[in-house]
mmCIF file of C-alpha atoms in Angstrom:
data_model
loop_
_atom_site.group_PDB
_atom_site.id
_atom_site.type_symbol
_atom_site.label_atom_id
_atom_site.label_comp_id
_atom_site.label_asym_id
_atom_site.label_seq_id
_atom_site.Cartn_x
_atom_site.Cartn_y
_atom_site.Cartn_z
ATOM 1 C CA MET A 193 98.891 95.545 94.361
ATOM 2 C CA PHE A 194 96.364 97.023 96.937
ATOM 3 C CA SER A 195 96.188 100.583 95.504
ATOM 4 C CA ASP A 196 95.167 98.933 92.029
ATOM 5 C CA ARG A 197 92.620 96.828 93.654
ATOM 6 C CA PRO A 198 91.355 98.479 97.020
ATOM 7 C CA GLN A 199 88.697 95.740 97.430
ATOM 8 C CA LEU A 200 91.511 93.282 98.163
ATOM 9 C CA ALA A 201 92.184 94.810 101.532
ATOM 10 C CA VAL A 202 88.586 94.638 102.377
ATOM 11 C CA GLU A 203 88.723 90.739 101.431
ATOM 12 C CA VAL A 204 91.786 90.051 103.300
ATOM 13 C CA LEU A 205 90.119 91.781 106.481
ATOM 14 C CA ARG A 206 86.660 90.106 106.026
ATOM 15 C CA ASP A 207 87.619 86.655 104.404
ATOM 16 C CA LEU A 208 91.122 85.802 105.973
ATOM 17 C CA LEU A 209 91.253 87.612 109.235
ATOM 18 C CA GLY A 210 87.471 87.632 110.114
ATOM 19 C CA VAL A 211 87.070 91.402 110.734
ATOM 20 C CA GLU A 212 83.497 92.838 110.415
ATOM 21 C CA LEU A 213 83.430 95.760 108.115
ATOM 22 C CA PRO A 214 80.449 97.981 106.725
ATOM 23 C CA ALA A 215 79.024 96.514 103.672
ATOM 24 C CA THR A 216 79.394 98.901 100.915
ATOM 25 C CA PRO A 217 80.711 98.629 97.364
ATOM 26 C CA LEU A 218 82.461 101.872 97.804
ATOM 27 C CA VAL A 219 86.234 101.774 98.350
ATOM 28 C CA ARG A 220 88.672 104.280 97.341
ATOM 29 C CA VAL A 221 92.239 105.148 97.827
ATOM 30 C CA GLU A 222 92.876 108.119 99.981
ATOM 31 C CA LYS A 223 95.676 110.526 100.010
ATOM 32 C CA SER A 224 98.533 108.686 102.193
ATOM 33 C CA THR A 225 99.700 111.831 103.843
ATOM 34 C CA PHE A 226 97.457 113.442 106.526
ATOM 35 C CA ASN A 227 97.875 115.798 109.204
ATOM 36 C CA THR A 228 97.823 114.991 112.767
ATOM 37 C CA ARG A 229 96.544 118.583 113.849
ATOM 38 C CA PRO A 230 98.818 120.256 115.116
ATOM 39 C CA SER A 231 101.770 117.926 114.637
ATOM 40 C CA ASP A 232 103.818 117.024 111.675
ATOM 41 C CA ASP A 233 102.498 114.941 108.585
ATOM 42 C CA ILE A 234 102.191 111.343 108.827
ATOM 43 C CA ASN A 235 103.024 109.129 105.575
ATOM 44 C CA SER A 236 101.509 105.548 105.541
ATOM 45 C CA ASP A 237 102.034 103.009 102.987
ATOM 46 C CA LEU A 238 98.394 103.109 101.710
ATOM 47 C CA ILE A 239 95.011 104.487 103.087
ATOM 48 C CA LEU A 240 91.613 102.941 101.933
ATOM 49 C CA VAL A 241 88.299 104.543 102.662
ATOM 50 C CA LEU A 242 84.878 102.831 102.766
ATOM 51 C CA GLY A 243 81.720 104.518 101.808
ATOM 52 C CA PRO A 244 80.917 107.694 99.891
ATOM 53 C CA PRO A 245 83.447 110.821 100.061
ATOM 54 C CA GLN A 246 81.048 113.113 102.145
ATOM 55 C CA THR A 247 80.535 110.363 104.802
ATOM 56 C CA ALA A 248 83.217 107.839 105.320
ATOM 57 C CA ALA A 249 82.074 104.552 106.797
ATOM 58 C CA HIS A 250 85.322 102.879 107.649
ATOM 59 C CA ALA A 251 89.095 103.600 106.979
ATOM 60 C CA ILE A 252 91.970 101.035 106.473
ATOM 61 C CA ILE A 253 95.672 101.926 107.070
ATOM 62 C CA LEU A 254 97.732 99.276 105.310
ATOM 63 C CA GLU A 255 101.541 98.590 105.869
ATOM 64 C CA VAL A 256 103.634 96.100 104.424
ATOM 65 C CA GLN A 257 106.194 95.096 107.279
ATOM 66 C CA GLN A 258 109.350 93.015 106.243
ATOM 67 C CA ASP A 259 110.975 93.698 109.499
ATOM 68 C CA LYS A 260 110.368 94.948 112.876
ATOM 69 C CA THR A 261 111.805 98.508 112.333
ATOM 70 C CA LYS A 262 108.766 100.607 112.706
ATOM 71 C CA ASP A 263 107.863 101.499 116.147
ATOM 72 C CA PRO A 264 104.266 99.790 117.130
ATOM 73 C CA ARG A 265 103.263 102.988 118.772
ATOM 74 C CA GLN A 266 103.522 104.765 115.364
ATOM 75 C CA LEU A 267 100.661 102.518 113.927
ATOM 76 C CA ALA A 268 98.394 103.594 117.114
ATOM 77 C CA ARG A 269 99.334 107.379 115.930
ATOM 78 C CA TYR A 270 98.331 106.576 112.478
ATOM 79 C CA ALA A 271 95.100 105.218 113.557
ATOM 80 C CA ALA A 272 94.183 108.146 116.001
ATOM 81 C CA ALA A 273 95.302 110.774 113.349
ATOM 82 C CA LEU A 274 92.994 109.330 110.695
ATOM 83 C CA TRP A 275 90.236 108.962 113.065
ATOM 84 C CA LEU A 276 90.420 112.549 114.069
ATOM 85 C CA MET A 277 90.414 113.615 110.250
ATOM 86 C CA LEU A 278 87.791 111.266 109.034
ATOM 87 C CA ARG A 279 85.772 110.942 112.082
ATOM 88 C CA CYS A 280 85.132 107.054 111.385
ATOM 89 C CA ASP A 281 86.566 103.700 112.724
ATOM 90 C CA VAL A 282 89.819 102.935 111.518
ATOM 91 C CA THR A 283 91.633 99.464 111.054
ATOM 92 C CA VAL A 284 95.130 98.963 110.900
ATOM 93 C CA LEU A 285 96.359 96.217 108.547
ATOM 94 C CA LEU A 286 99.798 95.092 108.326
ATOM 95 C CA VAL A 287 101.100 92.543 105.693
ATOM 96 C CA CYS A 288 104.149 90.461 107.018
ATOM 97 C CA PRO A 289 105.855 87.818 104.980
ATOM 98 C CA ASP A 290 108.037 86.742 108.050
ATOM 99 C CA ARG A 291 106.223 84.838 110.817
ATOM 100 C CA GLY A 292 108.275 86.568 113.449
ATOM 101 C CA VAL A 293 107.696 89.886 112.230
ATOM 102 C CA ALA A 294 103.833 89.156 111.995
ATOM 103 C CA ASP A 295 103.946 87.908 115.835
ATOM 104 C CA HIS A 296 105.565 91.002 116.789
ATOM 105 C CA TYR A 297 102.945 93.382 115.424
ATOM 106 C CA ALA A 298 100.167 91.075 116.357
ATOM 107 C CA GLN A 299 100.552 92.147 119.996
ATOM 108 C CA PRO A 300 98.207 94.818 121.349
ATOM 109 C CA ILE A 301 99.997 98.146 121.052
ATOM 110 C CA ASP A 302 99.942 100.460 123.978
ATOM 111 C CA SER A 303 99.972 103.792 122.690
ATOM 112 C CA GLY A 304 100.968 105.697 125.788
ATOM 113 C CA LEU A 305 97.720 107.220 126.175
ATOM 114 C CA SER A 306 95.657 105.858 129.009
ATOM 115 C CA GLY A 307 92.833 103.730 127.934
ATOM 116 C CA TYR A 308 93.965 103.620 124.326
ATOM 117 C CA ARG A 309 95.475 100.349 123.005
ATOM 118 C CA LEU A 310 95.520 99.470 119.298
ATOM 119 C CA GLN A 311 95.014 96.002 118.091
ATOM 120 C CA ALA A 312 96.275 95.773 114.518
ATOM 121 C CA GLN A 313 95.223 93.109 112.012
ATOM 122 C CA VAL A 314 98.212 91.337 110.728
ATOM 123 C CA LEU A 315 98.210 89.081 107.506
ATOM 124 C CA GLY A 316 101.144 86.626 108.224
ATOM 125 C CA PRO A 317 102.426 83.518 106.538
ATOM 126 C CA ASP A 318 99.988 81.294 108.637
ATOM 127 C CA ASP A 319 96.972 83.180 107.259
ATOM 128 C CA ILE A 320 97.989 83.030 103.546
ATOM 129 C CA PRO A 321 97.018 79.779 101.879
ATOM 130 C CA VAL A 322 99.656 77.665 100.035
ATOM 131 C CA ILE A 323 98.386 77.795 96.468
ATOM 132 C CA THR A 324 100.047 75.031 94.099
ATOM 133 C CA ASP A 325 96.933 74.491 91.639
ATOM 134 C CA PRO A 326 97.385 76.605 88.637
ATOM 135 C CA GLN A 327 93.660 77.040 88.239
ATOM 136 C CA GLU A 328 93.266 78.214 91.734
ATOM 137 C CA ALA A 329 96.074 80.952 91.038
ATOM 138 C CA VAL A 330 94.314 81.935 87.931
ATOM 139 C CA ALA A 331 90.967 82.443 90.119
ATOM 140 C CA ARG A 332 92.632 84.155 93.078
ATOM 141 C CA PRO A 333 95.632 85.983 91.387
ATOM 142 C CA ALA A 334 96.006 88.238 94.392
ATOM 143 C CA LEU A 335 96.161 85.518 96.806
ATOM 144 C CA ALA A 336 98.616 83.668 94.627
ATOM 145 C CA ILE A 337 101.102 86.763 94.660
ATOM 146 C CA MET A 338 100.861 86.727 98.489
ATOM 147 C CA ALA A 339 101.349 82.818 98.514
ATOM 148 C CA VAL A 340 104.648 83.370 96.486
ATOM 149 C CA MET A 341 105.695 86.076 99.032
ATOM 150 C CA ALA A 342 105.061 83.774 102.241
ATOM 151 C CA HIS A 343 105.530 80.262 100.667
ATOM 152 C CA GLY A 344 107.653 80.886 97.535
ATOM 153 C CA ARG A 345 110.498 78.452 98.888
ATOM 154 C CA ASP A 346 108.180 75.778 97.779
ATOM 155 C CA ARG A 347 108.855 75.283 94.174
ATOM 156 C CA LYS A 348 105.388 74.210 93.430
ATOM 157 C CA VAL A 349 103.765 77.628 94.581
ATOM 158 C CA VAL A 350 106.127 79.786 92.196
ATOM 159 C CA GLU A 351 105.357 77.127 89.229
ATOM 160 C CA ALA A 352 101.763 77.336 89.860
ATOM 161 C CA PHE A 353 101.898 81.207 89.686
ATOM 162 C CA ALA A 354 104.059 81.159 86.724
ATOM 163 C CA MET A 355 101.650 79.082 84.881
ATOM 164 C CA ALA A 356 98.644 81.100 85.884
ATOM 165 C CA LEU A 357 100.273 84.020 84.489
ATOM 166 C CA GLY A 358 100.237 82.521 81.056
ATOM 167 C CA GLU A 359 96.630 82.332 81.351
ATOM 168 C CA LEU A 360 95.646 85.490 82.778
ATOM 169 C CA ARG A 361 94.253 88.184 80.541
ATOM 170 C CA ASP A 362 92.909 90.795 83.019
ATOM 171 C CA GLU A 363 94.220 94.505 83.079
ATOM 172 C CA HIS A 364 96.492 93.895 86.038
ATOM 173 C CA ALA A 365 98.141 90.716 84.710
ATOM 174 C CA ALA A 366 101.165 92.619 83.621
ATOM 175 C CA LYS A 367 101.985 93.703 87.261
ATOM 176 C CA TYR A 368 101.288 90.535 88.945
ATOM 177 C CA TYR A 369 105.027 89.424 88.562
ATOM 178 C CA GLU A 370 106.456 92.673 89.471
ATOM 179 C CA TYR A 371 104.356 92.527 92.758
ATOM 180 C CA ALA A 372 105.361 89.074 93.684
ATOM 181 C CA TYR A 373 109.080 89.839 92.956
ATOM 182 C CA SER A 374 109.102 92.948 94.991
ATOM 183 C CA MET A 375 107.671 91.353 98.139
ATOM 184 C CA SER A 376 109.531 88.120 98.014
ATOM 185 C CA ALA A 377 112.834 87.206 99.930
ATOM 186 C CA PRO A 378 116.182 86.993 97.714
ATOM 187 C CA ASP A 379 116.014 83.190 97.464
ATOM 188 C CA VAL A 380 112.366 83.241 96.169
ATOM 189 C CA ARG A 381 113.348 86.034 93.711
ATOM 190 C CA ARG A 382 115.991 83.670 92.407
ATOM 191 C CA LEU A 383 113.537 81.016 91.992
ATOM 192 C CA LEU A 384 111.113 83.308 90.359
ATOM 193 C CA GLU A 385 113.900 84.165 87.780
ATOM 194 C CA GLU A 386 115.010 80.705 87.180
ATOM 195 C CA ILE A 387 111.416 79.695 86.157
ATOM 196 C CA ILE A 388 110.453 82.806 84.162
ATOM 197 C CA MET A 389 113.754 82.544 82.038
ATOM 198 C CA THR A 390 112.474 79.323 80.839
ATOM 199 C CA SER A 391 109.001 80.356 80.075
ATOM 200 C CA THR A 392 107.922 81.210 76.641
ATOM 201 C CA THR A 393 104.409 81.927 77.265
ATOM 202 C CA TRP A 394 104.257 85.440 78.976
ATOM 203 C CA PRO A 395 106.321 88.697 78.782
ATOM 204 C CA VAL A 396 109.392 89.151 80.978
ATOM 205 C CA TYR A 397 108.875 91.440 84.051
ATOM 206 C CA SER A 398 111.698 90.939 86.607
ATOM 207 C CA PRO A 399 114.647 93.276 86.503
ATOM 208 C CA PHE A 400 116.861 90.086 86.117
ATOM 209 C CA ALA A 401 114.823 88.944 83.287
ATOM 210 C CA ARG A 402 114.252 92.234 81.606
ATOM 211 C CA GLU A 403 117.988 92.657 81.587
ATOM 212 C CA HIS A 404 118.919 89.416 79.869
ATOM 213 C CA TYR A 405 115.840 89.635 77.726
ATOM 214 C CA GLY A 406 116.802 93.019 76.473
ATOM 215 C CA ARG A 407 120.382 92.068 76.190
ATOM 216 C CA GLY A 408 119.406 89.014 74.047
ATOM 217 C CA GLN A 409 116.872 90.939 71.922
ATOM 218 C CA ALA A 410 119.614 93.765 71.062
ATOM 219 C CA GLU A 411 122.175 91.065 70.032
ATOM 220 C CA GLY A 412 119.537 89.383 68.013
ATOM 221 C CA GLU A 413 118.784 92.639 66.181
ATOM 222 C CA ALA A 414 122.461 93.308 65.612
ATOM 223 C CA LYS A 415 122.992 89.833 64.350
ATOM 224 C CA GLY A 416 120.251 90.266 61.852
ATOM 225 C CA LYS A 417 121.418 93.672 60.485
ATOM 226 C CA ALA A 418 124.966 92.102 59.965
ATOM 227 C CA GLU A 419 123.514 89.166 58.052
ATOM 228 C CA GLU A 420 121.500 91.652 55.819
ATOM 229 C CA ALA A 421 124.803 93.515 55.204
ATOM 230 C CA VAL A 422 126.534 90.327 54.069
ATOM 231 C CA ARG A 423 123.842 89.492 51.913
ATOM 232 C CA MET A 424 123.712 92.890 50.061
ATOM 233 C CA LEU A 425 127.461 93.116 49.787
ATOM 234 C CA LEU A 426 127.521 89.606 47.948
ATOM 235 C CA LEU A 427 124.702 90.831 45.775
ATOM 236 C CA VAL A 428 126.752 94.097 44.782
ATOM 237 C CA LEU A 429 129.881 92.126 44.052
ATOM 238 C CA GLY A 430 127.925 89.500 42.019
ATOM 239 C CA ALA A 431 126.239 92.139 39.927
ATOM 240 C CA ARG A 432 129.470 93.687 39.170
ATOM 241 C CA GLY A 433 130.476 90.358 37.762
ATOM 242 C CA PHE A 434 133.327 89.588 40.366
ATOM 243 C CA ASP A 435 134.061 86.058 40.901
ATOM 244 C CA ILE A 436 134.498 85.803 44.700
ATOM 245 C CA PRO A 437 137.422 83.192 45.892
ATOM 246 C CA ASP A 438 135.990 80.952 48.675
ATOM 247 C CA ASP A 439 138.133 82.463 51.376
ATOM 248 C CA MET A 440 137.281 85.782 50.541
ATOM 249 C CA ARG A 441 133.557 84.697 50.605
ATOM 250 C CA THR A 442 134.159 82.965 53.982
ATOM 251 C CA ARG A 443 135.841 86.234 55.309
ATOM 252 C CA ILE A 444 132.656 88.431 54.302
ATOM 253 C CA SER A 445 130.098 85.828 55.450
ATOM 254 C CA THR A 446 131.578 85.239 58.982
ATOM 255 C CA CYS A 447 131.852 88.932 59.474
ATOM 256 C CA ALA A 448 129.638 90.273 62.455
ATOM 257 C CA ASP A 449 130.958 93.905 62.321
ATOM 258 C CA LEU A 450 128.410 95.930 60.806
ATOM 259 C CA ALA A 451 130.533 99.054 60.407
ATOM 260 C CA GLN A 452 133.038 96.792 58.711
ATOM 261 C CA LEU A 453 130.431 95.344 56.340
ATOM 262 C CA GLU A 454 129.074 98.753 55.422
ATOM 263 C CA SER A 455 132.774 99.967 54.699
ATOM 264 C CA TRP A 456 133.228 97.051 52.454
ATOM 265 C CA ALA A 457 129.789 97.597 50.647
ATOM 266 C CA THR A 458 130.849 101.317 49.915
ATOM 267 C CA ARG A 459 134.230 100.066 48.225
ATOM 268 C CA ALA A 460 132.329 97.428 46.407
ATOM 269 C CA VAL A 461 130.705 100.111 44.350
ATOM 270 C CA THR A 462 134.060 101.411 42.824
ATOM 271 C CA ALA A 463 136.445 98.498 43.505
ATOM 272 C CA GLN A 464 138.407 97.264 40.604
ATOM 273 C CA SER A 465 138.643 93.673 41.936
ATOM 274 C CA VAL A 466 137.606 91.858 45.178
ATOM 275 C CA GLU A 467 140.954 92.226 46.485
ATOM 276 C CA ASP A 468 140.234 96.077 46.669
ATOM 277 C CA LEU A 469 137.920 95.593 49.434
ATOM 278 C CA PHE A 470 140.579 94.360 51.817
ATOM 279 C CA ASP A 471 143.348 96.707 50.691
ATOM 280 C CA GLU A 472 145.261 98.379 53.570
ATOM 281 C CA THR A 473 145.848 101.589 51.402
ATOM 282 C CA GLY A 474 141.803 101.760 51.642
ATOM 283 C CA GLY A 475 141.973 101.847 55.288
ATOM 284 C CA GLN A 476 141.012 98.482 56.089
ATOM 285 C CA HIS A 477 143.430 95.777 57.597
ATOM 286 C CA ARG A 478 144.010 92.313 55.998
#
């Protein structure tokens, strides 16, 4: 989500967390692997750089933290290494759906180097607005995604998000559901799945919905082919002048096995009677 729209990280820091950043319309995604000179390579989730390529004005290291497994000192190391590489100020922004995780990383980080303590900027549930108005979700889709992530146990939040997806027409709309689904807790995902499966106004994006939608689509296609095969078989029999008894017509009309119907159609071309279609000597079972 942030890599598709880098300006979003700037808006989060400025508008939601009150961080002062250089005023520039230039925001780009930087390569997320950078060398610590002379240590090993570091891999962060996302790096954004403000300003022109030749003269970086500010850098943002963005991490999405679902739990407390990352050593906070590693974040200080990220910031120091990127400062050495770009020679500009660096902000570390963490997006934490869980309040406890957000509080954990909001504490000043003692890097182990005298005089160097990092204060990461943390976007937690308390900083993300609860969006239950579909029109507000349409106007601020990125915040609506994060509202689902942080407050999705409130059904109205998920319903507003789902309704907004039906109205959105921008280039990122197809990805919004994927973002919300991937960042949400399992119970919120189940609610998203429940709501999306009852919607007919927008495409299906979640793994659950794709599976069931695809299965239903395939079953529908198979049924349509079988119905067409039944129609063609009855047309062939009628064209040959056969009088089809009701029980045989029912047997043909209720058959959903496309291979069986095709076999009967092949026989219908040369059969001397309708009974020959079901003759065991022709390889078919009565």
